Amino acid sequence: MDKPAGLKASEHGKVANLLPPTYKRMVSGWLEEDCPSFDYGGFVVGEDDKEARLLGKSAGMLAGVPFFDEVFRQLDCTVEWHVAEGDTFEPVKHCATVRGPVRNLLLGERVALNALARCSGIATKSSRLLSLLRAAGYPNTLAGTRKTTPGFRLAEKYAMLVAGADPHRHDLSAMTMLKDNHIWACGGSITGAVHAAQAAGGFAVKVEVECGTEEEAAEAVRARADVVMLDNFAAGEVHGVAARLKEMGRAEGRRGGFLIEVSGGLEEGNVAAFAGPDVDVVSTSSIHQGVKHVDFSLKIVH
């Protein structure tokens, strides 16, 4: 279970290369949603070739470039970037230049800006929390959650990766997470639930258990869960519990060990207090739920 601390996808390659081909179909769906019938405004402006400037109007980290690019690629426009994805900027910043038929520039404008603003907001927030953890001396993983926007999960998880955060599991098939409802629904036995999950998923699918008490966490360790989540623990107790669980795992000869994840109510004001040597993962939906978007505009050059 061990891996080097603080791994960032962007340090090993281009994050955009992780995207599946289906993201292009997703972008097509966005365009169809915004223009399901006649484009009356586009009719007014015609098809002369024009140039538009993408302006960053609030400070932030740029993320969502592949989605912005794909919107305009599907509309026969080109994009020239002046800021690299993952870089931060101060307003007002000329981030990119988009060229193509003016009707198409305006057709893609709002869809492209919405995606870029949302992704950049998530990356900015993720980077901020990651910086707080690093300043506190925490070298391990900051992760998001599955509390994402329906239909936009891929883009939101992508933005976390750009910022250096871990996107956590992508869907129900990526990892088995046994939450309180799963345990209660199968009779209250963490051990039984873990063994059933292991039998179904085999060696390739990790099993995580959400635990609300130290006793539940100890049962998850004994059941050989791969990840033990300490959910909604107070900062003052989480480190002692994590240390005892790790010692218990060593005493029981857990080959390869297990990860301890801390989650529940973590945000900028308190996240550093939960960072400790026995905590492998700090996860929070605050890096992608309700984040402030980065403000962009696209202006035709005239």
Short mmCIF file of C-alpha atoms in Angstrom, two decimals:
data_model
loop_
_atom_site.label_atom_id
_atom_site.label_comp_id
_atom_site.label_asym_id
_atom_site.label_seq_id
_atom_site.Cartn_x
_atom_site.Cartn_y
_atom_site.Cartn_z
CA MET A 1 0.00 0.00 0.00
CA ASP A 2 2.95 2.34 0.46
CA LYS A 3 3.78 4.90 -2.21
CA PRO A 4 6.04 7.96 -2.33
CA ALA A 5 4.41 10.95 -0.63
CA GLY A 6 3.00 13.91 -2.51
CA LEU A 7 3.00 12.49 -6.03
CA LYS A 8 1.72 14.93 -8.68
CA ALA A 9 0.57 13.71 -12.10
CA SER A 10 1.75 16.96 -13.74
CA GLU A 11 5.35 16.19 -12.77
CA HIS A 12 5.29 12.96 -14.78
CA GLY A 13 3.51 13.95 -17.96
CA LYS A 14 0.74 16.00 -19.53
CA VAL A 15 -2.40 15.70 -17.43
CA ALA A 16 -4.58 16.08 -20.54
CA ASN A 17 -3.29 12.71 -21.76
CA LEU A 18 -5.32 11.04 -18.99
CA LEU A 19 -8.62 12.08 -20.56
CA PRO A 20 -10.69 9.37 -22.28
CA PRO A 21 -11.84 9.92 -25.87
CA THR A 22 -15.40 10.23 -24.53
CA TYR A 23 -14.70 13.72 -23.17
CA LYS A 24 -15.16 15.01 -26.71
CA ARG A 25 -18.67 13.59 -26.75
CA MET A 26 -19.28 15.31 -23.41
CA VAL A 27 -18.25 18.63 -24.93
CA SER A 28 -20.61 18.00 -27.87
CA GLY A 29 -23.39 17.55 -25.32
CA TRP A 30 -22.58 20.90 -23.75
CA LEU A 31 -22.81 22.62 -27.12
CA GLU A 32 -26.07 20.87 -27.91
CA GLU A 33 -27.50 21.95 -24.56
CA ASP A 34 -26.62 25.58 -25.23
CA CYS A 35 -27.86 25.64 -28.83
CA PRO A 36 -30.47 22.90 -29.38
CA SER A 37 -32.15 24.73 -32.23
CA PHE A 38 -31.59 27.96 -34.22
CA ASP A 39 -28.68 30.27 -33.34
CA TYR A 40 -30.39 33.62 -33.77
CA GLY A 41 -27.52 35.72 -32.39
CA GLY A 42 -25.03 33.94 -34.61
CA PHE A 43 -27.18 34.69 -37.65
CA VAL A 44 -26.85 38.39 -36.86
CA VAL A 45 -23.04 38.48 -36.74
CA GLY A 46 -22.21 36.38 -39.82
CA GLU A 47 -19.12 34.29 -40.56
CA ASP A 48 -16.22 36.70 -41.08
CA ASP A 49 -12.98 35.53 -39.49
CA LYS A 50 -12.29 37.32 -36.24
CA GLU A 51 -9.96 37.16 -33.27
CA ALA A 52 -11.00 37.09 -29.61
CA ARG A 53 -8.94 37.48 -26.45
CA LEU A 54 -9.50 35.31 -23.41
CA LEU A 55 -9.00 37.54 -20.37
CA GLY A 56 -8.46 36.28 -16.84
CA LYS A 57 -10.28 38.83 -14.68
CA SER A 58 -9.60 37.36 -11.24
CA ALA A 59 -6.49 35.71 -9.83
CA GLY A 60 -6.23 31.96 -10.02
CA MET A 61 -4.69 28.79 -11.45
CA LEU A 62 -5.53 27.95 -15.05
CA ALA A 63 -7.23 24.56 -15.52
CA GLY A 64 -9.66 23.06 -18.03
CA VAL A 65 -7.64 23.81 -21.16
CA PRO A 66 -8.58 20.57 -23.02
CA PHE A 67 -12.30 21.29 -22.60
CA PHE A 68 -11.93 24.89 -23.75
CA ASP A 69 -9.86 23.73 -26.73
CA GLU A 70 -12.35 21.04 -27.68
CA VAL A 71 -15.30 23.43 -27.65
CA PHE A 72 -13.62 25.60 -30.25
CA ARG A 73 -12.10 22.71 -32.21
CA GLN A 74 -15.63 21.40 -32.81
CA LEU A 75 -16.56 24.87 -34.07
CA ASP A 76 -13.60 25.11 -36.51
CA CYS A 77 -11.74 27.69 -34.42
CA THR A 78 -8.16 27.67 -33.17
CA VAL A 79 -6.81 28.53 -29.72
CA GLU A 80 -3.36 29.94 -28.97
CA TRP A 81 -2.48 29.85 -25.27
CA HIS A 82 -0.33 32.47 -23.56
CA VAL A 83 -0.60 30.91 -20.07
CA ALA A 84 0.20 27.25 -19.44
CA GLU A 85 -2.28 25.01 -17.69
CA GLY A 86 -1.37 24.75 -14.02
CA ASP A 87 0.21 28.21 -13.94
CA THR A 88 -1.22 30.99 -11.79
CA PHE A 89 -1.96 34.50 -13.03
CA GLU A 90 -3.05 37.90 -11.77
CA PRO A 91 -5.79 39.97 -13.41
CA VAL A 92 -6.27 41.25 -15.98
CA LYS A 93 -4.32 38.59 -17.91
CA HIS A 94 -4.48 37.86 -21.63
CA CYS A 95 -4.55 34.07 -21.31
CA ALA A 96 -5.32 32.95 -24.87
CA THR A 97 -6.28 34.08 -28.34
CA VAL A 98 -9.11 32.35 -30.20
CA ARG A 99 -9.51 32.72 -33.96
CA GLY A 100 -12.28 31.65 -36.32
CA PRO A 101 -15.64 32.58 -37.85
CA VAL A 102 -17.18 35.19 -35.57
CA ARG A 103 -20.47 33.27 -35.36
CA ASN A 104 -18.60 30.24 -34.05
CA LEU A 105 -16.56 32.26 -31.59
CA LEU A 106 -19.78 33.48 -30.01
CA LEU A 107 -21.43 30.06 -30.25
CA GLY A 108 -18.68 28.50 -28.16
CA GLU A 109 -18.04 31.46 -25.87
CA ARG A 110 -20.28 30.71 -22.89
CA VAL A 111 -19.79 26.94 -22.91
CA ALA A 112 -16.01 27.27 -23.03
CA LEU A 113 -15.92 29.99 -20.36
CA ASN A 114 -18.18 28.04 -18.00
CA ALA A 115 -15.96 24.97 -18.18
CA LEU A 116 -12.76 26.97 -17.77
CA ALA A 117 -14.09 29.05 -14.87
CA ARG A 118 -15.27 25.99 -12.96
CA CYS A 119 -12.10 23.97 -13.53
CA SER A 120 -9.86 26.91 -12.69
CA GLY A 121 -11.82 27.58 -9.50
CA ILE A 122 -11.37 23.99 -8.35
CA ALA A 123 -7.66 24.00 -9.22
CA THR A 124 -7.16 27.30 -7.40
CA LYS A 125 -8.90 26.04 -4.25
CA SER A 126 -7.09 22.70 -4.37
CA SER A 127 -3.73 24.41 -4.75
CA ARG A 128 -4.49 26.69 -1.79
CA LEU A 129 -5.30 23.79 0.55
CA LEU A 130 -2.31 21.84 -0.68
CA SER A 131 -0.07 24.81 0.09
CA LEU A 132 -1.48 25.02 3.62
CA LEU A 133 -0.74 21.33 4.19
CA ARG A 134 2.79 21.61 2.83
CA ALA A 135 3.43 24.66 5.00
CA ALA A 136 2.35 22.57 7.99
CA GLY A 137 4.96 19.95 7.05
CA TYR A 138 2.48 17.41 5.69
CA PRO A 139 4.03 15.50 2.74
CA ASN A 140 1.19 13.10 1.95
CA THR A 141 -2.01 13.20 -0.10
CA LEU A 142 -4.77 15.80 -0.35
CA ALA A 143 -7.79 14.25 -2.05
CA GLY A 144 -11.23 15.32 -3.21
CA THR A 145 -14.38 13.24 -2.91
CA ARG A 146 -17.18 11.79 -5.05
CA LYS A 147 -19.43 14.75 -4.17
CA THR A 148 -19.19 16.15 -7.67
CA THR A 149 -21.60 17.82 -10.09
CA PRO A 150 -23.62 15.27 -12.09
CA GLY A 151 -22.40 15.26 -15.69
CA PHE A 152 -19.30 17.30 -14.84
CA ARG A 153 -17.33 14.86 -12.68
CA LEU A 154 -14.62 14.21 -15.24
CA ALA A 155 -13.84 17.91 -15.58
CA GLU A 156 -13.87 18.47 -11.82
CA LYS A 157 -11.59 15.50 -11.13
CA TYR A 158 -9.32 16.72 -13.92
CA ALA A 159 -9.01 20.13 -12.27
CA MET A 160 -7.93 18.52 -8.99
CA LEU A 161 -5.18 16.65 -10.82
CA VAL A 162 -3.93 19.84 -12.48
CA ALA A 163 -3.51 21.40 -9.04
CA GLY A 164 -1.63 18.40 -7.64
CA ALA A 165 -4.49 17.01 -5.55
CA ASP A 166 -5.69 13.42 -5.73
CA PRO A 167 -9.14 13.08 -7.33
CA HIS A 168 -10.02 10.08 -5.09
CA ARG A 169 -12.18 7.32 -6.59
CA HIS A 170 -13.84 8.28 -9.84
CA ASP A 171 -16.97 6.18 -9.51
CA LEU A 172 -18.48 3.17 -7.76
CA SER A 173 -16.41 0.80 -9.90
CA ALA A 174 -13.05 2.39 -9.10
CA MET A 175 -12.87 1.27 -5.46
CA THR A 176 -15.22 -0.31 -2.94
CA MET A 177 -16.04 2.19 -0.21
CA LEU A 178 -18.12 0.73 2.60
CA LYS A 179 -19.96 3.56 4.33
CA ASP A 180 -22.19 3.40 7.40
CA ASN A 181 -25.26 2.60 5.29
CA HIS A 182 -23.50 -0.39 3.71
CA ILE A 183 -22.54 -1.75 7.13
CA TRP A 184 -25.98 -1.26 8.63
CA ALA A 185 -27.70 -2.73 5.57
CA CYS A 186 -25.76 -6.01 5.83
CA GLY A 187 -26.28 -6.64 9.52
CA GLY A 188 -23.75 -4.30 11.15
CA SER A 189 -20.64 -6.43 10.61
CA ILE A 190 -17.66 -4.53 9.18
CA THR A 191 -15.75 -7.79 8.87
CA GLY A 192 -18.55 -9.44 6.91
CA ALA A 193 -18.93 -6.46 4.61
CA VAL A 194 -15.17 -6.26 3.92
CA HIS A 195 -14.91 -9.97 3.16
CA ALA A 196 -17.92 -9.80 0.80
CA ALA A 197 -16.38 -6.82 -1.00
CA GLN A 198 -13.02 -8.58 -1.32
CA ALA A 199 -14.69 -11.69 -2.70
CA ALA A 200 -16.53 -9.63 -5.33
CA GLY A 201 -13.73 -7.26 -6.33
CA GLY A 202 -10.78 -9.63 -6.12
CA PHE A 203 -7.19 -8.49 -5.66
CA ALA A 204 -7.46 -5.58 -8.11
CA VAL A 205 -10.15 -3.57 -6.29
CA LYS A 206 -9.23 -1.85 -3.03
CA VAL A 207 -11.67 -1.83 -0.13
CA GLU A 208 -12.10 1.23 2.08
CA VAL A 209 -14.22 1.42 5.23
CA GLU A 210 -15.72 4.60 6.64
CA CYS A 211 -15.39 4.49 10.42
CA GLY A 212 -16.98 6.73 13.04
CA THR A 213 -15.24 5.29 16.10
CA GLU A 214 -11.85 3.82 16.96
CA GLU A 215 -13.52 0.46 17.60
CA GLU A 216 -14.94 0.40 14.07
CA ALA A 217 -11.56 1.36 12.64
CA ALA A 218 -9.83 -1.43 14.58
CA GLU A 219 -12.33 -3.95 13.19
CA ALA A 220 -11.65 -2.66 9.66
CA VAL A 221 -7.90 -3.14 10.22
CA ARG A 222 -8.42 -6.68 11.50
CA ALA A 223 -10.68 -7.41 8.51
CA ARG A 224 -7.79 -6.34 6.26
CA ALA A 225 -9.38 -3.32 4.65
CA ASP A 226 -6.95 -1.50 2.36
CA VAL A 227 -7.98 1.98 3.50
CA VAL A 228 -9.47 2.98 6.85
CA MET A 229 -11.28 6.31 6.89
CA LEU A 230 -11.57 8.19 10.17
CA ASP A 231 -14.73 10.16 9.48
CA ASN A 232 -15.67 13.27 11.45
CA PHE A 233 -13.08 12.71 14.18
CA ALA A 234 -11.91 15.74 16.14
CA ALA A 235 -8.42 17.02 15.33
CA GLY A 236 -7.40 16.42 18.93
CA GLU A 237 -8.14 12.70 18.78
CA VAL A 238 -7.37 11.74 15.20
CA HIS A 239 -3.58 11.51 15.58
CA GLY A 240 -3.68 9.24 18.62
CA VAL A 241 -6.20 6.96 16.93
CA ALA A 242 -4.17 6.84 13.72
CA ALA A 243 -0.98 5.98 15.62
CA ARG A 244 -2.67 3.17 17.55
CA LEU A 245 -4.17 1.72 14.38
CA LYS A 246 -0.80 1.73 12.61
CA GLU A 247 0.82 0.03 15.61
CA MET A 248 -1.99 -2.53 15.65
CA GLY A 249 -1.42 -3.25 11.98
CA ARG A 250 2.29 -3.80 12.55
CA ALA A 251 1.59 -6.08 15.50
CA GLU A 252 -0.76 -8.17 13.37
CA GLY A 253 1.78 -8.43 10.56
CA ARG A 254 -0.17 -6.50 7.95
CA ARG A 255 2.15 -7.07 4.98
CA GLY A 256 2.15 -3.96 2.81
CA GLY A 257 0.23 -2.09 5.49
CA PHE A 258 -2.91 -0.04 4.98
CA LEU A 259 -3.73 3.62 4.50
CA ILE A 260 -5.46 5.90 6.97
CA GLU A 261 -7.67 8.58 5.49
CA VAL A 262 -9.09 11.48 7.50
CA SER A 263 -12.23 13.19 6.28
CA GLY A 264 -15.23 15.21 7.42
CA GLY A 265 -15.58 18.98 7.65
CA LEU A 266 -12.05 19.81 6.56
CA GLU A 267 -11.47 23.27 5.07
CA GLU A 268 -8.87 26.02 4.88
CA GLY A 269 -9.30 27.09 8.49
CA ASN A 270 -8.69 23.68 10.08
CA VAL A 271 -7.09 21.31 7.59
CA ALA A 272 -3.54 21.73 8.91
CA ALA A 273 -4.60 20.47 12.35
CA PHE A 274 -5.51 17.08 10.85
CA ALA A 275 -2.16 16.58 9.12
CA GLY A 276 0.10 14.15 10.92
CA PRO A 277 2.71 11.42 10.35
CA ASP A 278 0.20 8.55 10.58
CA VAL A 279 -2.39 10.17 8.29
CA ASP A 280 -1.84 9.07 4.70
CA VAL A 281 -4.73 10.89 3.03
CA VAL A 282 -6.62 14.05 3.90
CA SER A 283 -9.84 14.21 1.88
CA THR A 284 -12.34 17.04 1.59
CA SER A 285 -15.14 18.12 -0.72
CA SER A 286 -14.28 21.75 0.03
CA ILE A 287 -11.80 21.78 -2.85
CA HIS A 288 -14.56 21.20 -5.40
CA GLN A 289 -17.98 21.85 -3.82
CA GLY A 290 -19.12 25.44 -3.67
CA VAL A 291 -15.77 26.87 -4.76
CA LYS A 292 -15.57 30.36 -6.20
CA HIS A 293 -15.06 30.32 -9.96
CA VAL A 294 -12.21 32.16 -11.62
CA ASP A 295 -13.64 34.99 -13.71
CA PHE A 296 -12.89 34.94 -17.44
CA SER A 297 -14.26 36.83 -20.42
CA LEU A 298 -13.82 36.44 -24.17
CA LYS A 299 -13.67 39.70 -26.09
CA ILE A 300 -13.75 40.11 -29.87
CA VAL A 301 -10.92 42.30 -31.10
CA HIS A 302 -12.31 45.33 -32.95
#
